Amino acid sequence: MADTKSTGQNSLSGRRTLAGRCIIVGISGGIAAYKTPVLVRRLREAGAEVQVVMTENAHQFVTATTLQAVSGRPVRDSLWDAAAEAAMGHIELARWADLIIIAPATADTLSRLAAGRADDLLCTLRLASRAPVMLAPAMNNVMWDHPATMRNLQRLTEDGCVVLGPDSGPQACGETGPGRMQEPEALFSAVSDYCLSFTDWNSLATPVRSGSRSGNLQGKRVLITAGPTREAIDPVRYISNESSGKQGYALATAALRVGAEVTLISGPVNLTPPEGVETIPVTNARQMQDEVQALLPEADLFIGVAAVADYRPEEAKDQKIKKLQGGKKGLNLNLVENPDIIAGVSSSKHRPFVVGFAAETQDALQNAREKRKRKGMDMIVVNDVANPEIGFNSEENAVTVIWDGGEENLPQSSKMRLAEAIMDRIVACFVDQLATANPESVAE
Ligand code: CTP
């Protein structure tokens, strides 16, 4: 049965909660299409970039002129529109999207999507995109209840689509029952909630089912560290940093998508581990080091995204440190150095391909180039955390990837999109290295 997501009506109105999000709004040919311009307007007000894509039949119910006016972009409706394709080809458009919502999704559209068809622009975009897909079905209640529709819905939810509604009530055909498209405000809230749930990495990725893995890292084991570490001062206090873990979790999802077996060793974060990733929670740097060392013999790639605390208090007190009495001022905390986890990996006997991350506030590139060599890494990914729009705790990032013989700037985008771009670069270098070391391993 359909998985209806709860929606907090109006909970986010008035805020630019979707700034920077790129959303495709697909419209298929049902009477509810007359309401979709309101959804488009709400998404735009919340800061999203919206590209409307109409099926041929949608034109019977709402005009492209209206949708162009509210979205601020010409509507796309054909695979064969040479001018539109020249401006942004459909594959490029599929990559551009952070999310696809189809509202209304008619019975016919659900059927074509369930079958995996690519016979019009909208269905093709859905197939060519890795973005999550939300569907707002709308149809006559008897059509909705038909086993064929239910079968299609079942398949689409299994494929990872989120189904919103439908509502029940009076229908345009004069009947009453389930099949009304959810109201635009409810759909808007569902999209906002979905995009804001960055703590749920599964929501940003089409789930990868075990047994269905494919990609360049198939059969390879990837070990990733993520998040901050916490170094105890006493039972209630610690030293830590601003790392949210988002970039590391996004990398884990990206590694899964290219077919790897992924283990994530994570410091304390407020994120749900990606489905299909083995996640080992740790608190401090020494625990992280122990887990990394234990798993190292199995790893083909190591990606150190964690913001490991360089120092820890020499002694973590058993009891809470009390405020000094009797006019004594100042308290000294003696710090000792933590192990450098990634340097240990680079110098280990069983050395995987090693990727490090560096967050720098000045001379970012120069520092990162030196750091890569100093720590013996194959690749380093550097971002400038002096810019408040990117880096620690923000939703977006922009980085430069540096490896032996090349550098590449990856411009500002969501941490998930960036993770995929970084993973592409990692895979390319890793495969190169494998080919150099053992030409027969990549002979096919
Ligand atoms: N790292 C690590 N163990 C540590 C410190 C850092 O594994 N004790 C890893 C991080 O996960 C990251 C890379 O090293 O991949 C670079 O981290 P960074 O904090 O920039 O390195 P530092 O050597 O601590 O450099 P800085 O003096 O700039 O803090």
PDB file of C-alpha atoms in Angstrom, residues 28-238:
ATOM      1  CA  SER A  28       0.718  14.801 -15.704  1.00  0.00           C
ATOM      2  CA  GLY A  29      -2.741  15.058 -17.228  1.00  0.00           C
ATOM      3  CA  GLY A  30      -5.314  15.175 -14.460  1.00  0.00           C
ATOM      4  CA  ILE A  31      -7.754  17.865 -13.384  1.00  0.00           C
ATOM      5  CA  ALA A  32      -5.747  18.447 -10.179  1.00  0.00           C
ATOM      6  CA  ALA A  33      -3.044  19.988 -12.391  1.00  0.00           C
ATOM      7  CA  TYR A  34      -4.861  23.309 -12.041  1.00  0.00           C
ATOM      8  CA  LYS A  35      -3.597  23.411  -8.415  1.00  0.00           C
ATOM      9  CA  THR A  36       0.053  22.697  -9.194  1.00  0.00           C
ATOM     10  CA  PRO A  37       0.996  26.339  -9.927  1.00  0.00           C
ATOM     11  CA  VAL A  38       0.333  27.045  -6.239  1.00  0.00           C
ATOM     12  CA  LEU A  39       2.826  24.334  -5.242  1.00  0.00           C
ATOM     13  CA  VAL A  40       5.388  25.770  -7.679  1.00  0.00           C
ATOM     14  CA  ARG A  41       4.899  29.254  -6.255  1.00  0.00           C
ATOM     15  CA  ARG A  42       5.330  28.004  -2.667  1.00  0.00           C
ATOM     16  CA  LEU A  43       8.552  26.157  -3.586  1.00  0.00           C
ATOM     17  CA  ARG A  44       9.914  29.302  -5.247  1.00  0.00           C
ATOM     18  CA  GLU A  45       8.979  31.448  -2.232  1.00  0.00           C
ATOM     19  CA  ALA A  46      10.943  29.034  -0.066  1.00  0.00           C
ATOM     20  CA  GLY A  47      14.022  29.631  -2.247  1.00  0.00           C
ATOM     21  CA  ALA A  48      13.978  26.524  -4.474  1.00  0.00           C
ATOM     22  CA  GLU A  49      14.885  26.566  -8.156  1.00  0.00           C
ATOM     23  CA  VAL A  50      11.968  24.899  -9.905  1.00  0.00           C
ATOM     24  CA  GLN A  51      11.876  23.337 -13.357  1.00  0.00           C
ATOM     25  CA  VAL A  52       8.369  22.356 -14.423  1.00  0.00           C
ATOM     26  CA  VAL A  53       8.089  19.341 -16.720  1.00  0.00           C
ATOM     27  CA  MET A  54       4.674  18.639 -18.263  1.00  0.00           C
ATOM     28  CA  THR A  55       3.394  15.548 -19.998  1.00  0.00           C
ATOM     29  CA  GLU A  56       1.528  16.056 -23.243  1.00  0.00           C
ATOM     30  CA  ASN A  57      -1.846  15.542 -21.518  1.00  0.00           C
ATOM     31  CA  ALA A  58      -1.058  18.006 -18.732  1.00  0.00           C
ATOM     32  CA  HIS A  59      -1.475  20.802 -21.281  1.00  0.00           C
ATOM     33  CA  GLN A  60      -5.204  19.984 -21.342  1.00  0.00           C
ATOM     34  CA  PHE A  61      -5.567  21.145 -17.730  1.00  0.00           C
ATOM     35  CA  VAL A  62      -3.134  23.986 -17.050  1.00  0.00           C
ATOM     36  CA  THR A  63      -1.174  26.344 -19.265  1.00  0.00           C
ATOM     37  CA  ALA A  64       2.562  26.389 -19.724  1.00  0.00           C
ATOM     38  CA  THR A  65       2.356  30.184 -19.592  1.00  0.00           C
ATOM     39  CA  THR A  66       1.027  30.096 -16.022  1.00  0.00           C
ATOM     40  CA  LEU A  67       3.703  27.645 -14.979  1.00  0.00           C
ATOM     41  CA  GLN A  68       6.464  29.631 -16.639  1.00  0.00           C
ATOM     42  CA  ALA A  69       5.264  32.735 -14.805  1.00  0.00           C
ATOM     43  CA  VAL A  70       5.279  31.094 -11.369  1.00  0.00           C
ATOM     44  CA  SER A  71       8.451  29.048 -11.841  1.00  0.00           C
ATOM     45  CA  GLY A  72      10.465  31.715 -13.620  1.00  0.00           C
ATOM     46  CA  ARG A  73      11.646  29.177 -16.202  1.00  0.00           C
ATOM     47  CA  PRO A  74      10.246  27.978 -19.503  1.00  0.00           C
ATOM     48  CA  VAL A  75       8.357  24.732 -19.073  1.00  0.00           C
ATOM     49  CA  ARG A  76       9.952  21.566 -20.508  1.00  0.00           C
ATOM     50  CA  ASP A  77       7.642  19.028 -22.126  1.00  0.00           C
ATOM     51  CA  SER A  78       9.506  17.210 -24.844  1.00  0.00           C
ATOM     52  CA  LEU A  79      12.580  15.108 -25.376  1.00  0.00           C
ATOM     53  CA  TRP A  80      12.745  16.486 -28.889  1.00  0.00           C
ATOM     54  CA  ASP A  81      12.820  20.228 -28.175  1.00  0.00           C
ATOM     55  CA  ALA A  82      16.175  21.063 -29.769  1.00  0.00           C
ATOM     56  CA  ALA A  83      16.415  24.575 -28.314  1.00  0.00           C
ATOM     57  CA  ALA A  84      15.632  23.440 -24.746  1.00  0.00           C
ATOM     58  CA  GLU A  85      17.993  20.481 -25.077  1.00  0.00           C
ATOM     59  CA  ALA A  86      20.756  22.776 -26.277  1.00  0.00           C
ATOM     60  CA  ALA A  87      20.298  24.977 -23.188  1.00  0.00           C
ATOM     61  CA  MET A  88      20.223  22.026 -20.756  1.00  0.00           C
ATOM     62  CA  GLY A  89      20.081  18.477 -22.058  1.00  0.00           C
ATOM     63  CA  HIS A  90      17.710  16.076 -20.326  1.00  0.00           C
ATOM     64  CA  ILE A  91      20.538  14.091 -18.734  1.00  0.00           C
ATOM     65  CA  GLU A  92      21.996  17.323 -17.388  1.00  0.00           C
ATOM     66  CA  LEU A  93      18.540  18.271 -16.089  1.00  0.00           C
ATOM     67  CA  ALA A  94      18.212  14.857 -14.427  1.00  0.00           C
ATOM     68  CA  ARG A  95      21.559  15.440 -12.676  1.00  0.00           C
ATOM     69  CA  TRP A  96      20.589  18.988 -11.729  1.00  0.00           C
ATOM     70  CA  ALA A  97      17.591  17.859  -9.693  1.00  0.00           C
ATOM     71  CA  ASP A  98      17.852  17.379  -5.933  1.00  0.00           C
ATOM     72  CA  LEU A  99      14.291  16.115  -5.871  1.00  0.00           C
ATOM     73  CA  ILE A 100      11.530  15.240  -8.318  1.00  0.00           C
ATOM     74  CA  ILE A 101       7.889  15.644  -7.343  1.00  0.00           C
ATOM     75  CA  ILE A 102       5.150  14.580  -9.736  1.00  0.00           C
ATOM     76  CA  ALA A 103       1.850  16.269  -8.908  1.00  0.00           C
ATOM     77  CA  PRO A 104      -0.596  15.178 -10.056  1.00  0.00           C
ATOM     78  CA  ALA A 105       0.612  11.663 -10.828  1.00  0.00           C
ATOM     79  CA  THR A 106      -2.161  10.076 -12.856  1.00  0.00           C
ATOM     80  CA  ALA A 107      -2.893   6.353 -13.050  1.00  0.00           C
ATOM     81  CA  ASP A 108      -1.274   6.238 -16.470  1.00  0.00           C
ATOM     82  CA  THR A 109       1.849   8.042 -15.267  1.00  0.00           C
ATOM     83  CA  LEU A 110       2.149   5.722 -12.260  1.00  0.00           C
ATOM     84  CA  SER A 111       1.854   2.777 -14.603  1.00  0.00           C
ATOM     85  CA  ARG A 112       4.553   4.093 -16.945  1.00  0.00           C
ATOM     86  CA  LEU A 113       6.855   4.933 -14.016  1.00  0.00           C
ATOM     87  CA  ALA A 114       6.309   1.507 -12.445  1.00  0.00           C
ATOM     88  CA  ALA A 115       7.217  -0.145 -15.728  1.00  0.00           C
ATOM     89  CA  GLY A 116      10.383   1.945 -15.919  1.00  0.00           C
ATOM     90  CA  ARG A 117       9.407   3.438 -19.260  1.00  0.00           C
ATOM     91  CA  ALA A 118      11.195   6.362 -20.858  1.00  0.00           C
ATOM     92  CA  ASP A 119       8.647   7.308 -23.501  1.00  0.00           C
ATOM     93  CA  ASP A 120       8.373  10.969 -22.579  1.00  0.00           C
ATOM     94  CA  LEU A 121      10.563  13.603 -20.949  1.00  0.00           C
ATOM     95  CA  LEU A 122       9.124  13.221 -17.443  1.00  0.00           C
ATOM     96  CA  CYS A 123       9.539   9.431 -17.254  1.00  0.00           C
ATOM     97  CA  THR A 124      12.995   9.685 -18.818  1.00  0.00           C
ATOM     98  CA  LEU A 125      14.107  12.251 -16.228  1.00  0.00           C
ATOM     99  CA  ARG A 126      12.913  10.017 -13.427  1.00  0.00           C
ATOM    100  CA  LEU A 127      14.961   7.120 -14.797  1.00  0.00           C
ATOM    101  CA  ALA A 128      18.035   9.226 -15.481  1.00  0.00           C
ATOM    102  CA  SER A 129      18.084  10.914 -12.083  1.00  0.00           C
ATOM    103  CA  ARG A 130      19.429   9.729  -8.752  1.00  0.00           C
ATOM    104  CA  ALA A 131      17.257  12.280  -6.969  1.00  0.00           C
ATOM    105  CA  PRO A 132      14.510  11.109  -4.638  1.00  0.00           C
ATOM    106  CA  VAL A 133      11.075  10.950  -6.258  1.00  0.00           C
ATOM    107  CA  MET A 134       7.801  12.016  -4.622  1.00  0.00           C
ATOM    108  CA  LEU A 135       4.471  11.161  -6.169  1.00  0.00           C
ATOM    109  CA  ALA A 136       1.131  12.857  -5.492  1.00  0.00           C
ATOM    110  CA  PRO A 137      -1.418  10.539  -7.112  1.00  0.00           C
ATOM    111  CA  ALA A 138      -4.730  11.942  -8.340  1.00  0.00           C
ATOM    112  CA  MET A 139      -7.451   9.970 -10.104  1.00  0.00           C
ATOM    113  CA  ASN A 140     -10.986   8.697  -9.891  1.00  0.00           C
ATOM    114  CA  ASN A 141     -11.503   6.623  -6.730  1.00  0.00           C
ATOM    115  CA  VAL A 142     -12.319   3.424  -8.618  1.00  0.00           C
ATOM    116  CA  MET A 143      -9.143   3.779 -10.664  1.00  0.00           C
ATOM    117  CA  TRP A 144      -7.223   4.349  -7.435  1.00  0.00           C
ATOM    118  CA  ASP A 145      -8.635   1.185  -5.842  1.00  0.00           C
ATOM    119  CA  HIS A 146      -7.972  -0.948  -8.909  1.00  0.00           C
ATOM    120  CA  PRO A 147      -5.478  -3.777  -8.261  1.00  0.00           C
ATOM    121  CA  ALA A 148      -3.408  -2.589 -11.234  1.00  0.00           C
ATOM    122  CA  THR A 149      -2.921   0.829  -9.632  1.00  0.00           C
ATOM    123  CA  MET A 150      -2.145  -0.743  -6.259  1.00  0.00           C
ATOM    124  CA  ARG A 151       0.387  -3.029  -7.949  1.00  0.00           C
ATOM    125  CA  ASN A 152       2.080  -0.068  -9.591  1.00  0.00           C
ATOM    126  CA  LEU A 153       2.149   1.844  -6.311  1.00  0.00           C
ATOM    127  CA  GLN A 154       3.649  -1.130  -4.522  1.00  0.00           C
ATOM    128  CA  ARG A 155       6.408  -1.375  -7.110  1.00  0.00           C
ATOM    129  CA  LEU A 156       7.118   2.343  -6.991  1.00  0.00           C
ATOM    130  CA  THR A 157       7.387   2.402  -3.193  1.00  0.00           C
ATOM    131  CA  GLU A 158       9.715  -0.607  -3.405  1.00  0.00           C
ATOM    132  CA  ASP A 159      11.797   1.393  -5.870  1.00  0.00           C
ATOM    133  CA  GLY A 160      12.146   4.115  -3.229  1.00  0.00           C
ATOM    134  CA  CYS A 161       9.476   6.597  -4.351  1.00  0.00           C
ATOM    135  CA  VAL A 162       7.620   8.446  -1.609  1.00  0.00           C
ATOM    136  CA  VAL A 163       3.870   8.530  -2.177  1.00  0.00           C
ATOM    137  CA  LEU A 164       1.971  11.517  -0.826  1.00  0.00           C
ATOM    138  CA  GLY A 165      -1.742  10.895  -0.371  1.00  0.00           C
ATOM    139  CA  PRO A 166      -4.102  10.832  -2.089  1.00  0.00           C
ATOM    140  CA  ASP A 167      -6.773  12.568  -0.007  1.00  0.00           C
ATOM    141  CA  SER A 168     -10.323  11.351   0.160  1.00  0.00           C
ATOM    142  CA  GLY A 169     -13.420  13.429  -0.599  1.00  0.00           C
ATOM    143  CA  PRO A 170     -15.599  14.764  -3.417  1.00  0.00           C
ATOM    144  CA  GLN A 171     -14.007  14.326  -6.832  1.00  0.00           C
ATOM    145  CA  ALA A 172     -14.235  16.296 -10.064  1.00  0.00           C
ATOM    146  CA  CYS A 173     -16.036  13.325 -11.649  1.00  0.00           C
ATOM    147  CA  GLY A 174     -18.899  13.697  -9.125  1.00  0.00           C
ATOM    148  CA  GLU A 175     -17.961  10.651  -7.064  1.00  0.00           C
ATOM    149  CA  THR A 176     -16.624  10.652  -3.536  1.00  0.00           C
ATOM    150  CA  GLY A 177     -13.683   8.621  -2.245  1.00  0.00           C
ATOM    151  CA  PRO A 178      -9.892   8.368  -2.248  1.00  0.00           C
ATOM    152  CA  GLY A 179      -8.082   9.853  -5.219  1.00  0.00           C
ATOM    153  CA  ARG A 180      -7.955  13.606  -4.657  1.00  0.00           C
ATOM    154  CA  MET A 181      -4.472  15.067  -4.971  1.00  0.00           C
ATOM    155  CA  GLN A 182      -3.164  16.411  -1.673  1.00  0.00           C
ATOM    156  CA  GLU A 183      -3.527  20.165  -1.395  1.00  0.00           C
ATOM    157  CA  PRO A 184      -0.523  22.198  -2.623  1.00  0.00           C
ATOM    158  CA  GLU A 185       0.262  23.430   0.883  1.00  0.00           C
ATOM    159  CA  ALA A 186       0.442  19.853   2.188  1.00  0.00           C
ATOM    160  CA  LEU A 187       2.682  18.860  -0.737  1.00  0.00           C
ATOM    161  CA  PHE A 188       4.890  21.869  -0.091  1.00  0.00           C
ATOM    162  CA  SER A 189       5.252  20.896   3.574  1.00  0.00           C
ATOM    163  CA  ALA A 190       6.113  17.321   2.588  1.00  0.00           C
ATOM    164  CA  VAL A 191       8.845  18.537   0.211  1.00  0.00           C
ATOM    165  CA  SER A 192      10.224  20.948   2.815  1.00  0.00           C
ATOM    166  CA  ASP A 193      10.252  18.327   5.554  1.00  0.00           C
ATOM    167  CA  TYR A 194      11.927  15.901   3.188  1.00  0.00           C
ATOM    168  CA  CYS A 195      14.635  18.328   2.106  1.00  0.00           C
ATOM    169  CA  LEU A 196      15.242  19.443   5.663  1.00  0.00           C
ATOM    170  CA  SER A 197      15.642  15.905   6.917  1.00  0.00           C
ATOM    171  CA  PHE A 198      19.352  15.960   6.234  1.00  0.00           C
ATOM    172  CA  THR A 199      19.694  13.830   9.300  1.00  0.00           C
ATOM    173  CA  ASP A 200      18.211  11.027   7.211  1.00  0.00           C
ATOM    174  CA  TRP A 201      20.722  10.182   4.523  1.00  0.00           C
ATOM    175  CA  ASN A 202      18.455   7.542   3.105  1.00  0.00           C
ATOM    176  CA  SER A 203      16.086  10.290   2.054  1.00  0.00           C
ATOM    177  CA  LEU A 204      18.719  11.797  -0.189  1.00  0.00           C
ATOM    178  CA  ALA A 205      19.617   8.628  -1.941  1.00  0.00           C
ATOM    179  CA  THR A 206      17.720   6.086  -3.881  1.00  0.00           C
ATOM    180  CA  PRO A 207      18.155   3.103  -1.576  1.00  0.00           C
ATOM    181  CA  VAL A 208      20.727   0.555  -2.652  1.00  0.00           C
ATOM    182  CA  ARG A 209      19.457  -2.935  -1.973  1.00  0.00           C
ATOM    183  CA  SER A 210      21.865  -5.661  -1.051  1.00  0.00           C
ATOM    184  CA  GLY A 211      22.372  -7.995  -3.958  1.00  0.00           C
ATOM    185  CA  SER A 212      21.691  -5.218  -6.471  1.00  0.00           C
ATOM    186  CA  ARG A 213      25.020  -3.453  -6.155  1.00  0.00           C
ATOM    187  CA  SER A 214      26.778  -2.395  -9.281  1.00  0.00           C
ATOM    188  CA  GLY A 215      29.419   0.195 -10.056  1.00  0.00           C
ATOM    189  CA  ASN A 216      33.141   0.656 -10.138  1.00  0.00           C
ATOM    190  CA  LEU A 217      33.737  -0.252  -6.503  1.00  0.00           C
ATOM    191  CA  GLN A 218      31.799  -3.495  -6.603  1.00  0.00           C
ATOM    192  CA  GLY A 219      33.546  -5.995  -4.343  1.00  0.00           C
ATOM    193  CA  LYS A 220      35.706  -3.293  -2.726  1.00  0.00           C
ATOM    194  CA  ARG A 221      35.621  -2.412   0.953  1.00  0.00           C
ATOM    195  CA  VAL A 222      35.564   1.239   1.910  1.00  0.00           C
ATOM    196  CA  LEU A 223      36.278   2.409   5.428  1.00  0.00           C
ATOM    197  CA  ILE A 224      35.136   5.934   6.279  1.00  0.00           C
ATOM    198  CA  THR A 225      35.576   7.990   9.430  1.00  0.00           C
ATOM    199  CA  ALA A 226      33.098  10.806  10.023  1.00  0.00           C
ATOM    200  CA  GLY A 227      31.958  13.364  12.544  1.00  0.00           C
ATOM    201  CA  PRO A 228      33.851  14.922  15.426  1.00  0.00           C
ATOM    202  CA  THR A 229      35.537  13.162  18.300  1.00  0.00           C
ATOM    203  CA  ARG A 230      34.831  14.036  21.923  1.00  0.00           C
ATOM    204  CA  GLU A 231      37.687  14.095  24.358  1.00  0.00           C
ATOM    205  CA  ALA A 232      36.480  13.864  27.939  1.00  0.00           C
ATOM    206  CA  ILE A 233      37.558  16.381  30.561  1.00  0.00           C
ATOM    207  CA  ASP A 234      35.323  14.913  33.240  1.00  0.00           C
ATOM    208  CA  PRO A 235      32.035  12.928  33.167  1.00  0.00           C
ATOM    209  CA  VAL A 236      30.042  15.939  31.903  1.00  0.00           C
ATOM    210  CA  ARG A 237      32.526  18.005  29.896  1.00  0.00           C
ATOM    211  CA  TYR A 238      34.552  17.403  26.784  1.00  0.00           C
TER     212      TYR A 238
END
